[in-house]
Amino acid sequence: MHRISAANARSGNYYHQPDNQAASSRPGRYRHDTVRQRDNPYRTIPGRNEFPPASGAYTSQNLQCRSVTPEQDFNALVNPEIMDALLSKSARFAHRYDGRNHGQFASTIKKYASASKRPLNRAEQSQLMRFLQNFTVTRSWNWRSLATTLHSFTSAGAFTPHHPMDEGVRHTQAALLSTLLDAIIFKCHLQPGARDIDTQQITNLLWAMAKLVDNGQELTSGLKKAVAALLPNVNAQKDQFIAQGIANLLWAIAKLVDNGQELTPELKEAVAVLLSQVNAQKANFKSQEITNLLWAMAKLVDNGQKQTPEFKEAVAALLPHVNAQQANFKPQEITNLLWAMAKLVDNGQVQTPGLNEAVAALLP
């Protein structure tokens, strides 16, 4: 059992609003806010996606899922009664506790940030981290709880470093991340039959890890180990991923590599598996997913990925769909697509008729 303890963090009122505008002036920076939410059970990019409710009823009234509006007092979400209920539930079931109530609490924080249309500001983050000093993560948690907790807190901006940052807040952030990653690594190393992880959870976990480093968290050895531990599950469940999940996974892997994750044999194998699925599901990708995929491929090549036959086939499979969906691309998607094509050509992509047609379709 891991327990987070830290000195009380001061609540400040300084907050630097992150730039949520299209970052088209920065080559290859495909900002998460450009990825639109769809009515799809695989809503995993960006942070606004909603998890399906965990199975089973929640008996604590304090932990009931509720709609949160920006006008609600943030204090209502981080009051001592809620933490007492979480600690009580965890203590009552001990090693049999699956973490569902903790995951549901994390979801309420994400809903607050989503309703506020912004990540947690510095004061809210400090208040939350003081609240989470006794937030206990154990290896008995199931995959749903681990994925929901990490994804929800990341989406809400709970782990985004602010500058300056109180040392107590920094310590609690690091401790909470460490215990979450430890549980993920532990569960990945269980026997295959005991892993019990599904494709949505794989995608959400890798997306959250990519977003952590994209938001300024250091790519620590623990984070690298967690990524490496998750990658074999991509291969094991390759036939179960739907189109959006494939696009989100390749985006996440490319973002991690761009921030220092090594191109290990396991990572290359996961990329190869996903590229084969791009070709198989080429007709199912929407405009934003085509953009994510081509951006990810270009970024991977720019960081050392070889243009293998599977890679070239995936690019060739996507290019006709750029022309077919030319009317659906948003301005930033057009920018990112043209950047991706230029980067691919710069790294050896042949200027085929298909590529020339895609460029011609975007230029108007």
GROMACS .gro file of C-alpha atoms in nm:
model
  364
    1MET     CA    1   0.000   0.000   0.000
    2HIS     CA    2   0.132   0.342  -0.092
    3ARG     CA    3   0.028   0.652   0.095
    4ILE     CA    4   0.105   1.003  -0.017
    5SER     CA    5   0.221   1.245   0.246
    6ALA     CA    6   0.346   1.596   0.194
    7ALA     CA    7   0.361   1.927   0.372
    8ASN     CA    8   0.066   2.152   0.319
    9ALA     CA    9   0.094   2.340  -0.008
   10ARG     CA   10   0.002   2.705  -0.014
   11SER     CA   11  -0.286   2.809  -0.233
   12GLY     CA   12  -0.170   3.083  -0.465
   13ASN     CA   13  -0.374   3.298  -0.695
   14TYR     CA   14  -0.115   3.321  -0.973
   15TYR     CA   15  -0.216   3.129  -1.282
   16HIS     CA   16  -0.070   3.138  -1.629
   17GLN     CA   17  -0.339   3.036  -1.874
   18PRO     CA   18  -0.183   2.792  -2.124
   19ASP     CA   19  -0.198   2.881  -2.490
   20ASN     CA   20  -0.491   2.684  -2.625
   21GLN     CA   21  -0.478   2.842  -2.968
   22ALA     CA   22  -0.372   2.647  -3.273
   23ALA     CA   23   0.003   2.622  -3.261
   24SER     CA   24   0.050   2.606  -3.634
   25SER     CA   25   0.355   2.829  -3.618
   26ARG     CA   26   0.537   2.554  -3.429
   27PRO     CA   27   0.606   2.272  -3.675
   28GLY     CA   28   0.470   1.940  -3.563
   29ARG     CA   29   0.307   2.060  -3.246
   30TYR     CA   30  -0.035   1.910  -3.285
   31ARG     CA   31  -0.216   2.058  -2.991
   32HIS     CA   32  -0.469   1.845  -2.808
   33ASP     CA   33  -0.741   2.106  -2.833
   34THR     CA   34  -0.770   2.050  -3.207
   35VAL     CA   35  -0.894   1.697  -3.168
   36ARG     CA   36  -1.268   1.704  -3.157
   37GLN     CA   37  -1.482   1.494  -2.928
   38ARG     CA   38  -1.699   1.242  -3.105
   39ASP     CA   39  -1.997   1.036  -2.994
   40ASN     CA   40  -1.785   0.727  -2.979
   41PRO     CA   41  -1.707   0.484  -2.696
   42TYR     CA   42  -1.338   0.533  -2.776
   43ARG     CA   43  -1.325   0.902  -2.690
   44THR     CA   44  -0.965   0.918  -2.575
   45ILE     CA   45  -0.820   1.238  -2.722
   46PRO     CA   46  -0.806   1.499  -2.591
   47GLY     CA   47  -0.864   1.542  -2.218
   48ARG     CA   48  -1.234   1.608  -2.259
   49ASN     CA   49  -1.324   1.245  -2.316
   50GLU     CA   50  -1.561   1.076  -2.077
   51PHE     CA   51  -1.507   0.733  -1.928
   52PRO     CA   52  -1.797   0.493  -1.913
   53PRO     CA   53  -1.915   0.454  -1.555
   54ALA     CA   54  -1.752   0.177  -1.360
   55SER     CA   55  -1.966  -0.129  -1.310
   56GLY     CA   56  -2.147  -0.156  -0.981
   57ALA     CA   57  -2.330   0.099  -0.768
   58TYR     CA   58  -2.146   0.342  -0.546
   59THR     CA   59  -2.292   0.342  -0.199
   60SER     CA   60  -2.133   0.661  -0.067
   61GLN     CA   61  -2.352   0.958  -0.140
   62ASN     CA   62  -2.047   1.182  -0.140
   63LEU     CA   63  -1.900   0.986  -0.430
   64GLN     CA   64  -2.200   0.990  -0.657
   65CYS     CA   65  -2.119   1.109  -1.007
   66ARG     CA   66  -2.256   1.459  -1.045
   67SER     CA   67  -2.263   1.727  -1.310
   68VAL     CA   68  -2.025   2.007  -1.219
   69THR     CA   69  -2.058   2.364  -1.340
   70PRO     CA   70  -1.788   2.631  -1.329
   71GLU     CA   71  -1.999   2.827  -1.083
   72GLN     CA   72  -1.984   2.551  -0.821
   73ASP     CA   73  -1.743   2.607  -0.541
   74PHE     CA   74  -1.433   2.393  -0.593
   75ASN     CA   75  -1.436   2.337  -0.219
   76ALA     CA   76  -1.740   2.113  -0.259
   77LEU     CA   77  -1.529   1.863  -0.451
   78VAL     CA   78  -1.241   1.850  -0.205
   79ASN     CA   79  -1.411   1.847   0.133
   80PRO     CA   80  -1.287   1.619   0.415
   81GLU     CA   81  -1.600   1.402   0.409
   82ILE     CA   82  -1.516   1.278   0.060
   83MET     CA   83  -1.161   1.183   0.160
   84ASP     CA   84  -1.292   1.013   0.474
   85ALA     CA   85  -1.526   0.807   0.256
   86LEU     CA   86  -1.240   0.712   0.023
   87LEU     CA   87  -1.015   0.611   0.311
   88SER     CA   88  -1.298   0.417   0.473
   89LYS     CA   89  -1.376   0.227   0.153
   90SER     CA   90  -1.009   0.143   0.096
   91ALA     CA   91  -0.960   0.029   0.457
   92ARG     CA   92  -1.280  -0.175   0.463
   93PHE     CA   93  -1.188  -0.391   0.165
   94ALA     CA   94  -0.809  -0.373   0.214
   95HIS     CA   95  -0.627  -0.575  -0.054
   96ARG     CA   96  -0.962  -0.657  -0.221
   97TYR     CA   97  -1.038  -0.292  -0.290
   98ASP     CA   98  -1.041  -0.224  -0.665
   99GLY     CA   99  -1.007   0.155  -0.652
  100ARG     CA  100  -1.341   0.232  -0.816
  101ASN     CA  101  -1.437   0.509  -0.575
  102HIS     CA  102  -1.099   0.679  -0.615
  103GLY     CA  103  -1.142   0.662  -0.992
  104GLN     CA  104  -1.486   0.813  -0.967
  105PHE     CA  105  -1.351   1.100  -0.757
  106ALA     CA  106  -1.085   1.167  -1.022
  107SER     CA  107  -1.364   1.178  -1.281
  108THR     CA  108  -1.545   1.451  -1.088
  109ILE     CA  109  -1.229   1.665  -1.101
  110LYS     CA  110  -1.208   1.613  -1.477
  111LYS     CA  111  -1.575   1.707  -1.514
  112TYR     CA  112  -1.514   2.026  -1.317
  113ALA     CA  113  -1.227   2.124  -1.546
  114SER     CA  114  -1.427   2.030  -1.855
  115ALA     CA  115  -1.727   2.235  -1.743
  116SER     CA  116  -1.493   2.524  -1.663
  117LYS     CA  117  -1.347   2.495  -2.016
  118ARG     CA  118  -0.995   2.520  -1.874
  119PRO     CA  119  -0.749   2.310  -1.675
  120LEU     CA  120  -0.721   2.357  -1.300
  121ASN     CA  121  -0.554   2.685  -1.215
  122ARG     CA  122  -0.263   2.707  -0.976
  123ALA     CA  123  -0.480   2.772  -0.669
  124GLU     CA  124  -0.716   2.482  -0.749
  125GLN     CA  125  -0.427   2.249  -0.820
  126SER     CA  126  -0.262   2.340  -0.489
  127GLN     CA  127  -0.589   2.283  -0.304
  128LEU     CA  128  -0.638   1.948  -0.476
  129MET     CA  129  -0.286   1.831  -0.395
  130ARG     CA  130  -0.330   1.914  -0.027
  131PHE     CA  131  -0.650   1.708  -0.042
  132LEU     CA  132  -0.470   1.416  -0.210
  133GLN     CA  133  -0.198   1.377   0.053
  134ASN     CA  134  -0.379   1.067   0.182
  135PHE     CA  135  -0.509   0.950  -0.157
  136THR     CA  136  -0.400   0.586  -0.145
  137VAL     CA  137  -0.318   0.387  -0.458
  138THR     CA  138  -0.255   0.014  -0.426
  139ARG     CA  139  -0.163  -0.268  -0.660
  140SER     CA  140  -0.505  -0.423  -0.599
  141TRP     CA  141  -0.674  -0.155  -0.812
  142ASN     CA  142  -0.824  -0.280  -1.135
  143TRP     CA  143  -0.733  -0.145  -1.477
  144ARG     CA  144  -1.047   0.068  -1.501
  145SER     CA  145  -0.964   0.252  -1.180
  146LEU     CA  146  -0.598   0.304  -1.271
  147ALA     CA  147  -0.680   0.425  -1.623
  148THR     CA  148  -0.963   0.650  -1.505
  149THR     CA  149  -0.757   0.806  -1.227
  150LEU     CA  150  -0.446   0.876  -1.434
  151HIS     CA  151  -0.640   0.993  -1.739
  152SER     CA  152  -0.884   1.211  -1.544
  153PHE     CA  153  -0.622   1.390  -1.335
  154THR     CA  154  -0.404   1.440  -1.642
  155SER     CA  155  -0.697   1.573  -1.846
  156ALA     CA  156  -0.791   1.814  -1.566
  157GLY     CA  157  -0.435   1.950  -1.546
  158ALA     CA  158  -0.373   1.819  -1.195
  159PHE     CA  159  -0.021   1.710  -1.295
  160THR     CA  160   0.070   2.010  -1.510
  161PRO     CA  161   0.371   2.191  -1.358
  162HIS     CA  162   0.304   2.555  -1.278
  163HIS     CA  163   0.582   2.807  -1.236
  164PRO     CA  164   0.642   2.888  -0.962
  165MET     CA  165   0.516   2.578  -0.781
  166ASP     CA  166   0.496   2.513  -0.409
  167GLU     CA  167   0.735   2.235  -0.306
  168GLY     CA  168   0.458   2.051  -0.123
  169VAL     CA  169   0.246   2.046  -0.439
  170ARG     CA  170   0.540   1.919  -0.640
  171HIS     CA  171   0.609   1.645  -0.386
  172THR     CA  172   0.248   1.525  -0.377
  173GLN     CA  173   0.228   1.525  -0.758
  174ALA     CA  174   0.543   1.315  -0.782
  175ALA     CA  175   0.429   1.073  -0.512
  176LEU     CA  176   0.085   1.021  -0.667
  177LEU     CA  177   0.232   0.966  -1.013
  178SER     CA  178   0.488   0.725  -0.872
  179THR     CA  179   0.226   0.508  -0.701
  180LEU     CA  180   0.003   0.504  -1.010
  181LEU     CA  181   0.293   0.406  -1.235
  182ASP     CA  182   0.409   0.141  -0.987
  183ALA     CA  183   0.066  -0.023  -0.991
  184ILE     CA  184   0.053  -0.012  -1.372
  185ILE     CA  185   0.396  -0.172  -1.406
  186PHE     CA  186   0.309  -0.438  -1.148
  187LYS     CA  187  -0.015  -0.533  -1.322
  188CYS     CA  188   0.155  -0.546  -1.664
  189HIS     CA  189   0.400  -0.801  -1.530
  190LEU     CA  190   0.127  -1.039  -1.410
  191GLN     CA  191   0.059  -1.356  -1.604
  192PRO     CA  192  -0.125  -1.281  -1.932
  193GLY     CA  193  -0.451  -1.430  -1.807
  194ALA     CA  194  -0.445  -1.206  -1.499
  195ARG     CA  195  -0.375  -0.878  -1.680
  196ASP     CA  196  -0.739  -0.817  -1.774
  197ILE     CA  197  -0.670  -0.491  -1.958
  198ASP     CA  198  -0.880  -0.380  -2.255
  199THR     CA  199  -0.799  -0.168  -2.558
  200GLN     CA  200  -0.964   0.149  -2.428
  201GLN     CA  201  -0.763   0.132  -2.107
  202ILE     CA  202  -0.438   0.075  -2.300
  203THR     CA  203  -0.514   0.375  -2.519
  204ASN     CA  204  -0.617   0.602  -2.233
  205LEU     CA  205  -0.312   0.514  -2.026
  206LEU     CA  206  -0.065   0.576  -2.309
  207TRP     CA  207  -0.249   0.895  -2.407
  208ALA     CA  208  -0.228   1.020  -2.048
  209MET     CA  209   0.144   0.941  -2.027
  210ALA     CA  210   0.208   1.123  -2.355
  211LYS     CA  211   0.005   1.419  -2.235
  212LEU     CA  212   0.195   1.430  -1.906
  213VAL     CA  213   0.526   1.492  -2.080
  214ASP     CA  214   0.364   1.719  -2.337
  215ASN     CA  215   0.236   1.933  -2.048
  216GLY     CA  216   0.581   1.960  -1.891
  217GLN     CA  217   0.628   1.656  -1.668
  218GLU     CA  218   0.973   1.500  -1.690
  219LEU     CA  219   0.999   1.167  -1.873
  220THR     CA  220   1.126   0.986  -1.565
  221SER     CA  221   1.257   0.630  -1.553
  222GLY     CA  222   0.929   0.524  -1.390
  223LEU     CA  223   0.727   0.674  -1.673
  224LYS     CA  224   0.951   0.510  -1.934
  225LYS     CA  225   0.913   0.173  -1.759
  226ALA     CA  226   0.534   0.210  -1.750
  227VAL     CA  227   0.524   0.287  -2.123
  228ALA     CA  228   0.750  -0.010  -2.197
  229ALA     CA  229   0.534  -0.238  -1.982
  230LEU     CA  230   0.215  -0.134  -2.164
  231LEU     CA  231   0.348  -0.169  -2.520
  232PRO     CA  232   0.327  -0.552  -2.545
  233ASN     CA  233  -0.046  -0.524  -2.479
  234VAL     CA  234  -0.082  -0.331  -2.805
  235ASN     CA  235   0.046  -0.632  -2.997
  236ALA     CA  236  -0.154  -0.878  -2.788
  237GLN     CA  237  -0.483  -0.698  -2.866
  238LYS     CA  238  -0.402  -0.558  -3.209
  239ASP     CA  239  -0.721  -0.689  -3.368
  240GLN     CA  240  -0.943  -0.525  -3.106
  241PHE     CA  241  -0.851  -0.160  -3.164
  242ILE     CA  242  -1.097   0.055  -3.356
  243ALA     CA  243  -0.992   0.335  -3.591
  244GLN     CA  244  -0.991   0.617  -3.337
  245GLY     CA  245  -0.795   0.408  -3.090
  246ILE     CA  246  -0.530   0.335  -3.351
  247ALA     CA  247  -0.496   0.705  -3.432
  248ASN     CA  248  -0.477   0.801  -3.066
  249LEU     CA  249  -0.219   0.534  -2.987
  250LEU     CA  250   0.011   0.635  -3.271
  251TRP     CA  251  -0.026   1.000  -3.166
  252ALA     CA  252   0.065   0.908  -2.807
  253ILE     CA  253   0.366   0.696  -2.907
  254ALA     CA  254   0.494   0.967  -3.144
  255LYS     CA  255   0.453   1.231  -2.874
  256LEU     CA  256   0.642   1.016  -2.621
  257VAL     CA  257   0.924   0.950  -2.869
  258ASP     CA  258   0.941   1.321  -2.949
  259ASN     CA  259   0.990   1.385  -2.577
  260GLY     CA  260   1.267   1.128  -2.525
  261GLN     CA  261   1.113   0.779  -2.517
  262GLU     CA  262   1.359   0.539  -2.679
  263LEU     CA  263   1.278   0.360  -3.004
  264THR     CA  264   1.316   0.018  -2.843
  265PRO     CA  265   1.236  -0.308  -3.025
  266GLU     CA  266   0.910  -0.328  -2.827
  267LEU     CA  267   0.811   0.023  -2.931
  268LYS     CA  268   0.899  -0.043  -3.294
  269GLU     CA  269   0.692  -0.363  -3.282
  270ALA     CA  270   0.392  -0.172  -3.142
  271VAL     CA  271   0.428   0.088  -3.418
  272ALA     CA  272   0.448  -0.186  -3.683
  273VAL     CA  273   0.134  -0.350  -3.543
  274LEU     CA  274  -0.056  -0.021  -3.550
  275LEU     CA  275   0.063   0.063  -3.901
  276SER     CA  276  -0.072  -0.268  -4.030
  277GLN     CA  277  -0.407  -0.180  -3.872
  278VAL     CA  278  -0.401   0.162  -4.043
  279ASN     CA  279  -0.397  -0.014  -4.378
  280ALA     CA  280  -0.669  -0.259  -4.268
  281GLN     CA  281  -0.902   0.015  -4.139
  282LYS     CA  282  -0.815   0.294  -4.381
  283ALA     CA  283  -1.179   0.351  -4.478
  284ASN     CA  284  -1.286   0.413  -4.116
  285PHE     CA  285  -1.070   0.713  -4.024
  286LYS     CA  286  -1.227   1.056  -3.984
  287SER     CA  287  -1.049   1.378  -4.085
  288GLN     CA  288  -0.897   1.448  -3.744
  289GLU     CA  289  -0.775   1.089  -3.718
  290ILE     CA  290  -0.611   1.109  -4.061
  291THR     CA  291  -0.437   1.424  -3.942
  292ASN     CA  292  -0.324   1.261  -3.617
  293LEU     CA  293  -0.193   0.957  -3.802
  294LEU     CA  294   0.008   1.144  -4.065
  295TRP     CA  295   0.142   1.385  -3.802
  296ALA     CA  296   0.247   1.087  -3.586
  297MET     CA  297   0.414   0.908  -3.875
  298ALA     CA  298   0.605   1.219  -3.976
  299LYS     CA  299   0.714   1.280  -3.617
  300LEU     CA  300   0.827   0.918  -3.575
  301VAL     CA  301   1.034   0.933  -3.894
  302ASP     CA  302   1.182   1.262  -3.780
  303ASN     CA  303   1.295   1.083  -3.463
  304GLY     CA  304   1.456   0.783  -3.630
  305GLN     CA  305   1.172   0.550  -3.733
  306LYS     CA  306   1.257   0.371  -4.058
  307GLN     CA  307   1.016   0.398  -4.350
  308THR     CA  308   0.947   0.025  -4.360
  309PRO     CA  309   0.715  -0.135  -4.617
  310GLU     CA  310   0.433  -0.124  -4.354
  311PHE     CA  311   0.504   0.243  -4.299
  312LYS     CA  312   0.493   0.327  -4.670
  313GLU     CA  313   0.175   0.123  -4.717
  314ALA     CA  314   0.006   0.310  -4.431
  315VAL     CA  315   0.098   0.649  -4.577
  316ALA     CA  316  -0.020   0.541  -4.922
  317ALA     CA  317  -0.346   0.411  -4.773
  318LEU     CA  318  -0.423   0.742  -4.602
  319LEU     CA  319  -0.336   0.988  -4.878
  320PRO     CA  320  -0.646   0.924  -5.097
  321HIS     CA  321  -0.864   0.996  -4.793
  322VAL     CA  322  -0.709   1.342  -4.760
  323ASN     CA  323  -0.848   1.419  -5.105
  324ALA     CA  324  -1.182   1.252  -5.031
  325GLN     CA  325  -1.233   1.445  -4.705
  326GLN     CA  326  -1.075   1.775  -4.811
  327ALA     CA  327  -1.387   1.971  -4.716
  328ASN     CA  328  -1.383   1.840  -4.357
  329PHE     CA  329  -1.040   1.951  -4.243
  330LYS     CA  330  -1.014   2.240  -3.998
  331PRO     CA  331  -0.749   2.512  -4.053
  332GLN     CA  332  -0.506   2.370  -3.799
  333GLU     CA  333  -0.552   2.020  -3.938
  334ILE     CA  334  -0.464   2.151  -4.285
  335THR     CA  335  -0.153   2.312  -4.139
  336ASN     CA  336  -0.049   1.995  -3.959
  337LEU     CA  337  -0.116   1.778  -4.264
  338LEU     CA  338   0.100   1.994  -4.488
  339TRP     CA  339   0.374   1.995  -4.222
  340ALA     CA  340   0.353   1.615  -4.199
  341MET     CA  341   0.375   1.566  -4.575
  342ALA     CA  342   0.669   1.803  -4.602
  343LYS     CA  343   0.848   1.626  -4.317
  344LEU     CA  344   0.785   1.285  -4.474
  345VAL     CA  345   0.924   1.402  -4.807
  346ASP     CA  346   1.218   1.559  -4.626
  347ASN     CA  347   1.292   1.215  -4.480
  348GLY     CA  348   1.271   1.020  -4.805
  349GLN     CA  349   0.902   0.982  -4.889
  350VAL     CA  350   0.863   0.957  -5.267
  351GLN     CA  351   0.645   1.230  -5.417
  352THR     CA  352   0.395   0.986  -5.565
  353PRO     CA  353   0.084   1.093  -5.759
  354GLY     CA  354  -0.115   1.016  -5.443
  355LEU     CA  355   0.094   1.254  -5.235
  356ASN     CA  356   0.085   1.526  -5.502
  357GLU     CA  357  -0.295   1.495  -5.522
  358ALA     CA  358  -0.328   1.522  -5.143
  359VAL     CA  359  -0.116   1.837  -5.138
  360ALA     CA  360  -0.316   1.982  -5.428
  361ALA     CA  361  -0.642   1.905  -5.242
  362LEU     CA  362  -0.525   2.094  -4.933
  363LEU     CA  363  -0.375   2.402  -5.095
  364PRO     CA  364  -0.704   2.571  -5.197
   0.00000   0.00000   0.00000
